[in-house]
Amino acid sequence: MSAKEVRIAFRRLLKVQRRRFEGDQSIVAAARDQTRKEFEANRDLSDPKLIAKRLKHARDVEEVIRRYVVQAPRSTEKDNTYQIKFTSEHALRDRHPILIKSSLQDKKPKDE
C-alpha cells in the first residue's frame, strides 16, 4: 500500500463527513478529529496486510456514512417531527417517506 492510497482514503472520509454533517460544525469537527486520531494511531504500520485491512475499514466507513447516515434536524413547524433529507447517494429501497414513531412521544413529562 502506498502513502498515496492512505491520503486518498483519509481525504475521502473527511469529504463525506463534511457533506453529510453540513451545517453542524461540532459534529464535523468531532468526526474529523476522530478520523485524524485513527489514522495517526496507525501511522507506523508496516505490515502490508494490516495496512490493506485498515484501508478497507476506512473505505467501508466512508461507504456507510455516504449511503446510510442522514441528518434529521427537529422540525420548526411541528412538535415531535424531524426533517430528513435524502440524497441520490442514499441506499433507499423506495422513495416513500419513512415514518418513525418515537417511544418518547408516549411519555409524559415527570412534573405532570
mmCIF file of N, CA and C in Angstrom:
data_model
loop_
_atom_site.group_PDB
_atom_site.id
_atom_site.type_symbol
_atom_site.label_atom_id
_atom_site.label_comp_id
_atom_site.label_asym_id
_atom_site.label_seq_id
_atom_site.Cartn_x
_atom_site.Cartn_y
_atom_site.Cartn_z
ATOM 1 N N MET A 1 0.843 -1.182 0.000
ATOM 2 C CA MET A 1 0.000 0.000 0.000
ATOM 3 C C MET A 1 0.886 1.244 0.000
ATOM 4 N N SER A 2 0.466 2.178 -0.768
ATOM 5 C CA SER A 2 1.259 3.400 -0.859
ATOM 6 C C SER A 2 0.687 4.481 0.054
ATOM 7 N N ALA A 3 1.558 5.418 0.340
ATOM 8 C CA ALA A 3 1.124 6.567 1.150
ATOM 9 C C ALA A 3 0.028 7.337 0.415
ATOM 10 N N LYS A 4 0.068 7.296 -0.913
ATOM 11 C CA LYS A 4 -0.946 7.989 -1.707
ATOM 12 C C LYS A 4 -2.326 7.383 -1.445
ATOM 13 N N GLU A 5 -2.425 6.059 -1.367
ATOM 14 C CA GLU A 5 -3.708 5.407 -1.094
ATOM 15 C C GLU A 5 -4.248 5.785 0.287
ATOM 16 N N VAL A 6 -3.337 5.907 1.242
ATOM 17 C CA VAL A 6 -3.740 6.298 2.598
ATOM 18 C C VAL A 6 -4.277 7.725 2.589
ATOM 19 N N ARG A 7 -3.572 8.627 1.913
ATOM 20 C CA ARG A 7 -4.033 10.019 1.822
ATOM 21 C C ARG A 7 -5.387 10.120 1.138
ATOM 22 N N ILE A 8 -5.580 9.337 0.083
ATOM 23 C CA ILE A 8 -6.853 9.351 -0.632
ATOM 24 C C ILE A 8 -7.980 8.889 0.290
ATOM 25 N N ALA A 9 -7.765 7.799 1.021
ATOM 26 C CA ALA A 9 -8.784 7.294 1.946
ATOM 27 C C ALA A 9 -9.091 8.324 3.027
ATOM 28 N N PHE A 10 -8.062 8.961 3.560
ATOM 29 C CA PHE A 10 -8.225 9.982 4.586
ATOM 30 C C PHE A 10 -9.061 11.156 4.055
ATOM 31 N N ARG A 11 -8.697 11.663 2.887
ATOM 32 C CA ARG A 11 -9.410 12.807 2.298
ATOM 33 C C ARG A 11 -10.853 12.463 1.951
ATOM 34 N N ARG A 12 -11.069 11.247 1.453
ATOM 35 C CA ARG A 12 -12.442 10.838 1.114
ATOM 36 C C ARG A 12 -13.317 10.785 2.364
ATOM 37 N N LEU A 13 -12.751 10.287 3.449
ATOM 38 C CA LEU A 13 -13.509 10.247 4.702
ATOM 39 C C LEU A 13 -13.867 11.655 5.167
ATOM 40 N N LEU A 14 -12.898 12.552 5.136
ATOM 41 C CA LEU A 14 -13.167 13.934 5.554
ATOM 42 C C LEU A 14 -14.208 14.595 4.664
ATOM 43 N N LYS A 15 -14.126 14.327 3.371
ATOM 44 C CA LYS A 15 -15.061 14.932 2.429
ATOM 45 C C LYS A 15 -16.490 14.441 2.674
ATOM 46 N N VAL A 16 -16.668 13.142 2.846
ATOM 47 C CA VAL A 16 -18.017 12.613 3.060
ATOM 48 C C VAL A 16 -18.574 13.080 4.408
ATOM 49 N N GLN A 17 -17.716 13.237 5.394
ATOM 50 C CA GLN A 17 -18.156 13.751 6.699
ATOM 51 C C GLN A 17 -18.637 15.190 6.569
ATOM 52 N N ARG A 18 -17.886 16.016 5.850
ATOM 53 C CA ARG A 18 -18.294 17.415 5.661
ATOM 54 C C ARG A 18 -19.634 17.506 4.938
ATOM 55 N N ARG A 19 -19.825 16.658 3.918
ATOM 56 C CA ARG A 19 -21.089 16.683 3.171
ATOM 57 C C ARG A 19 -22.265 16.201 4.014
ATOM 58 N N ARG A 20 -22.087 15.091 4.709
ATOM 59 C CA ARG A 20 -23.190 14.505 5.474
ATOM 60 C C ARG A 20 -23.578 15.343 6.683
ATOM 61 N N PHE A 21 -22.600 15.959 7.315
ATOM 62 C CA PHE A 21 -22.864 16.714 8.540
ATOM 63 C C PHE A 21 -22.834 18.218 8.307
ATOM 64 N N GLU A 22 -23.036 18.618 7.061
ATOM 65 C CA GLU A 22 -23.014 20.037 6.694
ATOM 66 C C GLU A 22 -23.976 20.829 7.570
ATOM 67 N N GLY A 23 -23.488 21.950 8.087
ATOM 68 C CA GLY A 23 -24.318 22.803 8.932
ATOM 69 C C GLY A 23 -24.187 22.509 10.408
ATOM 70 N N ASP A 24 -23.541 21.405 10.764
ATOM 71 C CA ASP A 24 -23.363 21.044 12.179
ATOM 72 C C ASP A 24 -21.858 20.975 12.446
ATOM 73 N N GLN A 25 -21.276 22.139 12.662
ATOM 74 C CA GLN A 25 -19.822 22.240 12.767
ATOM 75 C C GLN A 25 -19.226 21.425 13.909
ATOM 76 N N SER A 26 -19.954 21.278 15.006
ATOM 77 C CA SER A 26 -19.404 20.497 16.121
ATOM 78 C C SER A 26 -19.283 19.020 15.736
ATOM 79 N N ILE A 27 -20.232 18.505 14.972
ATOM 80 C CA ILE A 27 -20.164 17.112 14.525
ATOM 81 C C ILE A 27 -19.079 16.947 13.468
ATOM 82 N N VAL A 28 -18.972 17.897 12.565
ATOM 83 C CA VAL A 28 -17.916 17.852 11.546
ATOM 84 C C VAL A 28 -16.550 17.825 12.231
ATOM 85 N N ALA A 29 -16.364 18.670 13.221
ATOM 86 C CA ALA A 29 -15.084 18.725 13.945
ATOM 87 C C ALA A 29 -14.820 17.435 14.702
ATOM 88 N N ALA A 30 -15.840 16.888 15.353
ATOM 89 C CA ALA A 30 -15.664 15.640 16.107
ATOM 90 C C ALA A 30 -15.315 14.483 15.172
ATOM 91 N N ALA A 31 -15.997 14.405 14.029
ATOM 92 C CA ALA A 31 -15.714 13.340 13.057
ATOM 93 C C ALA A 31 -14.305 13.488 12.496
ATOM 94 N N ARG A 32 -13.924 14.727 12.178
ATOM 95 C CA ARG A 32 -12.577 14.985 11.651
ATOM 96 C C ARG A 32 -11.516 14.604 12.674
ATOM 97 N N ASP A 33 -11.726 14.988 13.931
ATOM 98 C CA ASP A 33 -10.755 14.686 14.984
ATOM 99 C C ASP A 33 -10.621 13.179 15.205
ATOM 100 N N GLN A 34 -11.755 12.467 15.177
ATOM 101 C CA GLN A 34 -11.712 11.015 15.363
ATOM 102 C C GLN A 34 -11.003 10.328 14.188
ATOM 103 N N THR A 35 -11.270 10.807 12.986
ATOM 104 C CA THR A 35 -10.613 10.255 11.802
ATOM 105 C C THR A 35 -9.111 10.477 11.880
ATOM 106 N N ARG A 36 -8.726 11.696 12.227
ATOM 107 C CA ARG A 36 -7.302 12.011 12.349
ATOM 108 C C ARG A 36 -6.644 11.139 13.419
ATOM 109 N N LYS A 37 -7.330 10.965 14.545
ATOM 110 C CA LYS A 37 -6.809 10.146 15.643
ATOM 111 C C LYS A 37 -6.581 8.702 15.191
ATOM 112 N N GLU A 38 -7.549 8.151 14.462
ATOM 113 C CA GLU A 38 -7.427 6.760 13.990
ATOM 114 C C GLU A 38 -6.282 6.611 12.987
ATOM 115 N N PHE A 39 -6.171 7.553 12.065
ATOM 116 C CA PHE A 39 -5.093 7.472 11.086
ATOM 117 C C PHE A 39 -3.732 7.667 11.759
ATOM 118 N N GLU A 40 -3.635 8.581 12.707
ATOM 119 C CA GLU A 40 -2.383 8.793 13.429
ATOM 120 C C GLU A 40 -1.981 7.555 14.225
ATOM 121 N N ALA A 41 -2.950 6.877 14.809
ATOM 122 C CA ALA A 41 -2.660 5.675 15.598
ATOM 123 C C ALA A 41 -2.067 4.565 14.730
ATOM 124 N N ASN A 42 -2.344 4.609 13.441
ATOM 125 C CA ASN A 42 -1.850 3.572 12.532
ATOM 126 C C ASN A 42 -0.716 4.062 11.635
ATOM 127 N N ARG A 43 -0.166 5.215 11.956
ATOM 128 C CA ARG A 43 0.882 5.813 11.126
ATOM 129 C C ARG A 43 2.105 4.910 10.951
ATOM 130 N N ASP A 44 2.484 4.194 11.990
ATOM 131 C CA ASP A 44 3.718 3.415 11.946
ATOM 132 C C ASP A 44 3.525 1.970 11.492
ATOM 133 N N LEU A 45 2.380 1.632 10.980
ATOM 134 C CA LEU A 45 2.160 0.270 10.482
ATOM 135 C C LEU A 45 3.073 0.016 9.292
ATOM 136 N N SER A 46 3.636 -1.188 9.252
ATOM 137 C CA SER A 46 4.500 -1.529 8.123
ATOM 138 C C SER A 46 4.073 -2.830 7.443
ATOM 139 N N ASP A 47 3.239 -3.625 8.093
ATOM 140 C CA ASP A 47 2.758 -4.877 7.518
ATOM 141 C C ASP A 47 1.737 -4.572 6.419
ATOM 142 N N PRO A 48 2.049 -4.920 5.171
ATOM 143 C CA PRO A 48 1.145 -4.603 4.059
ATOM 144 C C PRO A 48 -0.265 -5.188 4.231
ATOM 145 N N LYS A 49 -0.364 -6.368 4.818
ATOM 146 C CA LYS A 49 -1.686 -6.971 5.021
ATOM 147 C C LYS A 49 -2.504 -6.175 6.033
ATOM 148 N N LEU A 50 -1.856 -5.724 7.089
ATOM 149 C CA LEU A 50 -2.546 -4.933 8.113
ATOM 150 C C LEU A 50 -2.942 -3.556 7.570
ATOM 151 N N ILE A 51 -2.070 -2.978 6.769
ATOM 152 C CA ILE A 51 -2.378 -1.690 6.146
ATOM 153 C C ILE A 51 -3.570 -1.848 5.212
ATOM 154 N N ALA A 52 -3.579 -2.912 4.409
ATOM 155 C CA ALA A 52 -4.698 -3.156 3.495
ATOM 156 C C ALA A 52 -5.999 -3.342 4.271
ATOM 157 N N LYS A 53 -5.918 -4.026 5.403
ATOM 158 C CA LYS A 53 -7.106 -4.242 6.239
ATOM 159 C C LYS A 53 -7.636 -2.907 6.774
ATOM 160 N N ARG A 54 -6.734 -2.044 7.235
ATOM 161 C CA ARG A 54 -7.138 -0.742 7.772
ATOM 162 C C ARG A 54 -7.724 0.147 6.668
ATOM 163 N N LEU A 55 -7.136 0.097 5.475
ATOM 164 C CA LEU A 55 -7.661 0.885 4.362
ATOM 165 C C LEU A 55 -9.048 0.392 3.946
ATOM 166 N N LYS A 56 -9.256 -0.910 3.958
ATOM 167 C CA LYS A 56 -10.580 -1.456 3.654
ATOM 168 C C LYS A 56 -11.588 -0.959 4.690
ATOM 169 N N HIS A 57 -11.184 -0.941 5.953
ATOM 170 C CA HIS A 57 -12.072 -0.437 7.005
ATOM 171 C C HIS A 57 -12.425 1.033 6.744
ATOM 172 N N ALA A 58 -11.430 1.832 6.373
ATOM 173 C CA ALA A 58 -11.672 3.250 6.089
ATOM 174 C C ALA A 58 -12.655 3.405 4.930
ATOM 175 N N ARG A 59 -12.485 2.595 3.876
ATOM 176 C CA ARG A 59 -13.408 2.656 2.741
ATOM 177 C C ARG A 59 -14.818 2.225 3.146
ATOM 178 N N ASP A 60 -14.896 1.197 3.998
ATOM 179 C CA ASP A 60 -16.206 0.732 4.475
ATOM 180 C C ASP A 60 -16.904 1.805 5.300
ATOM 181 N N VAL A 61 -16.156 2.481 6.162
ATOM 182 C CA VAL A 61 -16.731 3.558 6.981
ATOM 183 C C VAL A 61 -17.222 4.683 6.078
ATOM 184 N N GLU A 62 -16.431 5.023 5.088
ATOM 185 C CA GLU A 62 -16.834 6.072 4.150
ATOM 186 C C GLU A 62 -18.132 5.687 3.439
ATOM 187 N N GLU A 63 -18.236 4.432 3.030
ATOM 188 C CA GLU A 63 -19.440 3.942 2.349
ATOM 189 C C GLU A 63 -20.671 3.995 3.260
ATOM 190 N N VAL A 64 -20.509 3.607 4.508
ATOM 191 C CA VAL A 64 -21.622 3.639 5.458
ATOM 192 C C VAL A 64 -22.096 5.073 5.666
ATOM 193 N N ILE A 65 -21.157 5.986 5.871
ATOM 194 C CA ILE A 65 -21.537 7.386 6.068
ATOM 195 C C ILE A 65 -22.232 7.925 4.828
ATOM 196 N N ARG A 66 -21.678 7.627 3.671
ATOM 197 C CA ARG A 66 -22.218 8.160 2.421
ATOM 198 C C ARG A 66 -23.612 7.605 2.121
ATOM 199 N N ARG A 67 -23.837 6.324 2.357
ATOM 200 C CA ARG A 67 -25.098 5.697 1.939
ATOM 201 C C ARG A 67 -26.164 5.607 3.021
ATOM 202 N N TYR A 68 -25.759 5.598 4.302
ATOM 203 C CA TYR A 68 -26.737 5.287 5.340
ATOM 204 C C TYR A 68 -26.922 6.353 6.425
ATOM 205 N N VAL A 69 -26.070 7.336 6.480
ATOM 206 C CA VAL A 69 -26.186 8.347 7.526
ATOM 207 C C VAL A 69 -26.955 9.546 6.979
ATOM 208 N N VAL A 70 -27.963 9.973 7.737
ATOM 209 C CA VAL A 70 -28.724 11.170 7.376
ATOM 210 C C VAL A 70 -28.797 12.083 8.581
ATOM 211 N N GLN A 71 -28.912 13.345 8.313
ATOM 212 C CA GLN A 71 -29.181 14.292 9.387
ATOM 213 C C GLN A 71 -30.690 14.439 9.487
ATOM 214 N N ALA A 72 -31.161 14.556 10.693
ATOM 215 C CA ALA A 72 -32.600 14.722 10.906
ATOM 216 C C ALA A 72 -32.835 15.818 11.946
ATOM 217 N N PRO A 73 -32.707 17.070 11.530
ATOM 218 C CA PRO A 73 -32.957 18.157 12.483
ATOM 219 C C PRO A 73 -34.437 18.238 12.846
ATOM 220 N N ARG A 74 -34.694 18.659 14.056
ATOM 221 C CA ARG A 74 -36.071 18.804 14.531
ATOM 222 C C ARG A 74 -36.789 19.861 13.695
ATOM 223 N N SER A 75 -38.002 19.548 13.310
ATOM 224 C CA SER A 75 -38.808 20.464 12.516
ATOM 225 C C SER A 75 -39.222 21.662 13.361
ATOM 226 N N THR A 76 -39.182 22.827 12.768
ATOM 227 C CA THR A 76 -39.641 24.027 13.468
ATOM 228 C C THR A 76 -41.144 24.219 13.274
ATOM 229 N N GLU A 77 -41.731 23.454 12.353
ATOM 230 C CA GLU A 77 -43.149 23.604 12.037
ATOM 231 C C GLU A 77 -44.057 22.750 12.926
ATOM 232 N N LYS A 78 -43.605 21.565 13.314
ATOM 233 C CA LYS A 78 -44.441 20.657 14.097
ATOM 234 C C LYS A 78 -43.642 20.102 15.265
ATOM 235 N N ASP A 79 -44.347 19.819 16.369
ATOM 236 C CA ASP A 79 -43.703 19.197 17.520
ATOM 237 C C ASP A 79 -43.427 17.723 17.212
ATOM 238 N N ASN A 80 -42.372 17.206 17.791
ATOM 239 C CA ASN A 80 -42.012 15.786 17.683
ATOM 240 C C ASN A 80 -41.845 15.306 16.253
ATOM 241 N N THR A 81 -41.435 16.158 15.361
ATOM 242 C CA THR A 81 -41.157 15.734 13.995
ATOM 243 C C THR A 81 -39.765 16.193 13.594
ATOM 244 N N TYR A 82 -39.204 15.464 12.656
ATOM 245 C CA TYR A 82 -37.861 15.753 12.175
ATOM 246 C C TYR A 82 -37.879 15.814 10.659
ATOM 247 N N GLN A 83 -36.998 16.601 10.102
ATOM 248 C CA GLN A 83 -36.891 16.719 8.655
ATOM 249 C C GLN A 83 -35.693 15.902 8.196
ATOM 250 N N ILE A 84 -35.961 14.882 7.413
ATOM 251 C CA ILE A 84 -34.897 14.019 6.913
ATOM 252 C C ILE A 84 -34.698 14.343 5.443
ATOM 253 N N LYS A 85 -33.459 14.651 5.084
ATOM 254 C CA LYS A 85 -33.154 14.978 3.692
ATOM 255 C C LYS A 85 -32.298 13.867 3.095
ATOM 256 N N PHE A 86 -32.893 13.141 2.161
ATOM 257 C CA PHE A 86 -32.169 12.088 1.464
ATOM 258 C C PHE A 86 -31.548 12.656 0.198
ATOM 259 N N THR A 87 -30.449 12.043 -0.211
ATOM 260 C CA THR A 87 -29.817 12.418 -1.472
ATOM 261 C C THR A 87 -29.830 11.211 -2.386
ATOM 262 N N SER A 88 -29.383 11.395 -3.604
ATOM 263 C CA SER A 88 -29.335 10.286 -4.553
ATOM 264 C C SER A 88 -28.308 9.228 -4.127
ATOM 265 N N GLU A 89 -27.409 9.574 -3.229
ATOM 266 C CA GLU A 89 -26.404 8.618 -2.757
ATOM 267 C C GLU A 89 -26.953 7.649 -1.714
ATOM 268 N N HIS A 90 -28.047 8.022 -1.061
ATOM 269 C CA HIS A 90 -28.579 7.170 -0.004
ATOM 270 C C HIS A 90 -29.154 5.882 -0.574
ATOM 271 N N ALA A 91 -28.943 4.798 0.167
ATOM 272 C CA ALA A 91 -29.440 3.489 -0.233
ATOM 273 C C ALA A 91 -30.876 3.342 0.246
ATOM 274 N N LEU A 92 -31.804 3.638 -0.634
ATOM 275 C CA LEU A 92 -33.220 3.559 -0.288
ATOM 276 C C LEU A 92 -33.861 2.422 -1.082
ATOM 277 N N ARG A 93 -34.742 1.697 -0.418
ATOM 278 C CA ARG A 93 -35.472 0.642 -1.116
ATOM 279 C C ARG A 93 -36.522 1.239 -2.037
ATOM 280 N N ASP A 94 -37.108 2.327 -1.614
ATOM 281 C CA ASP A 94 -38.103 3.024 -2.424
ATOM 282 C C ASP A 94 -38.060 4.494 -2.052
ATOM 283 N N ARG A 95 -38.839 5.260 -2.702
ATOM 284 C CA ARG A 95 -38.825 6.710 -2.469
ATOM 285 C C ARG A 95 -39.960 7.163 -1.558
ATOM 286 N N HIS A 96 -40.553 6.235 -0.821
ATOM 287 C CA HIS A 96 -41.645 6.595 0.077
ATOM 288 C C HIS A 96 -41.081 7.155 1.374
ATOM 289 N N PRO A 97 -41.794 8.061 1.991
ATOM 290 C CA PRO A 97 -41.313 8.625 3.259
ATOM 291 C C PRO A 97 -41.241 7.564 4.345
ATOM 292 N N ILE A 98 -40.299 7.726 5.211
ATOM 293 C CA ILE A 98 -40.134 6.812 6.331
ATOM 294 C C ILE A 98 -40.810 7.436 7.540
ATOM 295 N N LEU A 99 -41.692 6.696 8.151
ATOM 296 C CA LEU A 99 -42.383 7.181 9.341
ATOM 297 C C LEU A 99 -41.845 6.434 10.540
ATOM 298 N N ILE A 100 -41.369 7.164 11.520
ATOM 299 C CA ILE A 100 -40.801 6.564 12.717
ATOM 300 C C ILE A 100 -41.567 7.088 13.917
ATOM 301 N N LYS A 101 -42.097 6.178 14.693
ATOM 302 C CA LYS A 101 -42.796 6.573 15.910
ATOM 303 C C LYS A 101 -41.798 6.453 17.053
ATOM 304 N N SER A 102 -41.618 7.515 17.743
ATOM 305 C CA SER A 102 -40.680 7.530 18.860
ATOM 306 C C SER A 102 -41.372 7.094 20.136
ATOM 307 N N SER A 103 -40.685 6.315 20.946
ATOM 308 C CA SER A 103 -41.234 5.919 22.235
ATOM 309 C C SER A 103 -41.337 7.130 23.166
ATOM 310 N N LEU A 104 -40.616 8.182 22.856
ATOM 311 C CA LEU A 104 -40.661 9.389 23.681
ATOM 312 C C LEU A 104 -41.986 10.135 23.510
ATOM 313 N N GLN A 105 -42.665 9.920 22.389
ATOM 314 C CA GLN A 105 -43.927 10.607 22.160
ATOM 315 C C GLN A 105 -44.999 10.187 23.161
ATOM 316 N N ASP A 106 -44.921 8.966 23.642
ATOM 317 C CA ASP A 106 -45.937 8.446 24.552
ATOM 318 C C ASP A 106 -45.677 8.789 26.009
ATOM 319 N N LYS A 107 -44.493 9.276 26.312
ATOM 320 C CA LYS A 107 -44.137 9.562 27.697
ATOM 321 C C LYS A 107 -44.567 10.966 28.080
ATOM 322 N N LYS A 108 -45.038 11.085 29.288
ATOM 323 C CA LYS A 108 -45.436 12.395 29.817
ATOM 324 C C LYS A 108 -44.286 12.960 30.629
ATOM 325 N N PRO A 109 -44.164 14.264 30.659
ATOM 326 C CA PRO A 109 -43.110 14.882 31.487
ATOM 327 C C PRO A 109 -43.279 14.470 32.949
ATOM 328 N N LYS A 110 -42.171 14.396 33.664
ATOM 329 C CA LYS A 110 -42.172 13.949 35.057
ATOM 330 C C LYS A 110 -42.946 14.880 35.995
ATOM 331 N N ASP A 111 -43.030 16.150 35.651
ATOM 332 C CA ASP A 111 -43.666 17.096 36.554
ATOM 333 C C ASP A 111 -45.197 17.105 36.444
ATOM 334 N N GLU A 112 -45.761 16.280 35.572
ATOM 335 C CA GLU A 112 -47.233 16.223 35.446
ATOM 336 C C GLU A 112 -47.818 15.245 36.440
#
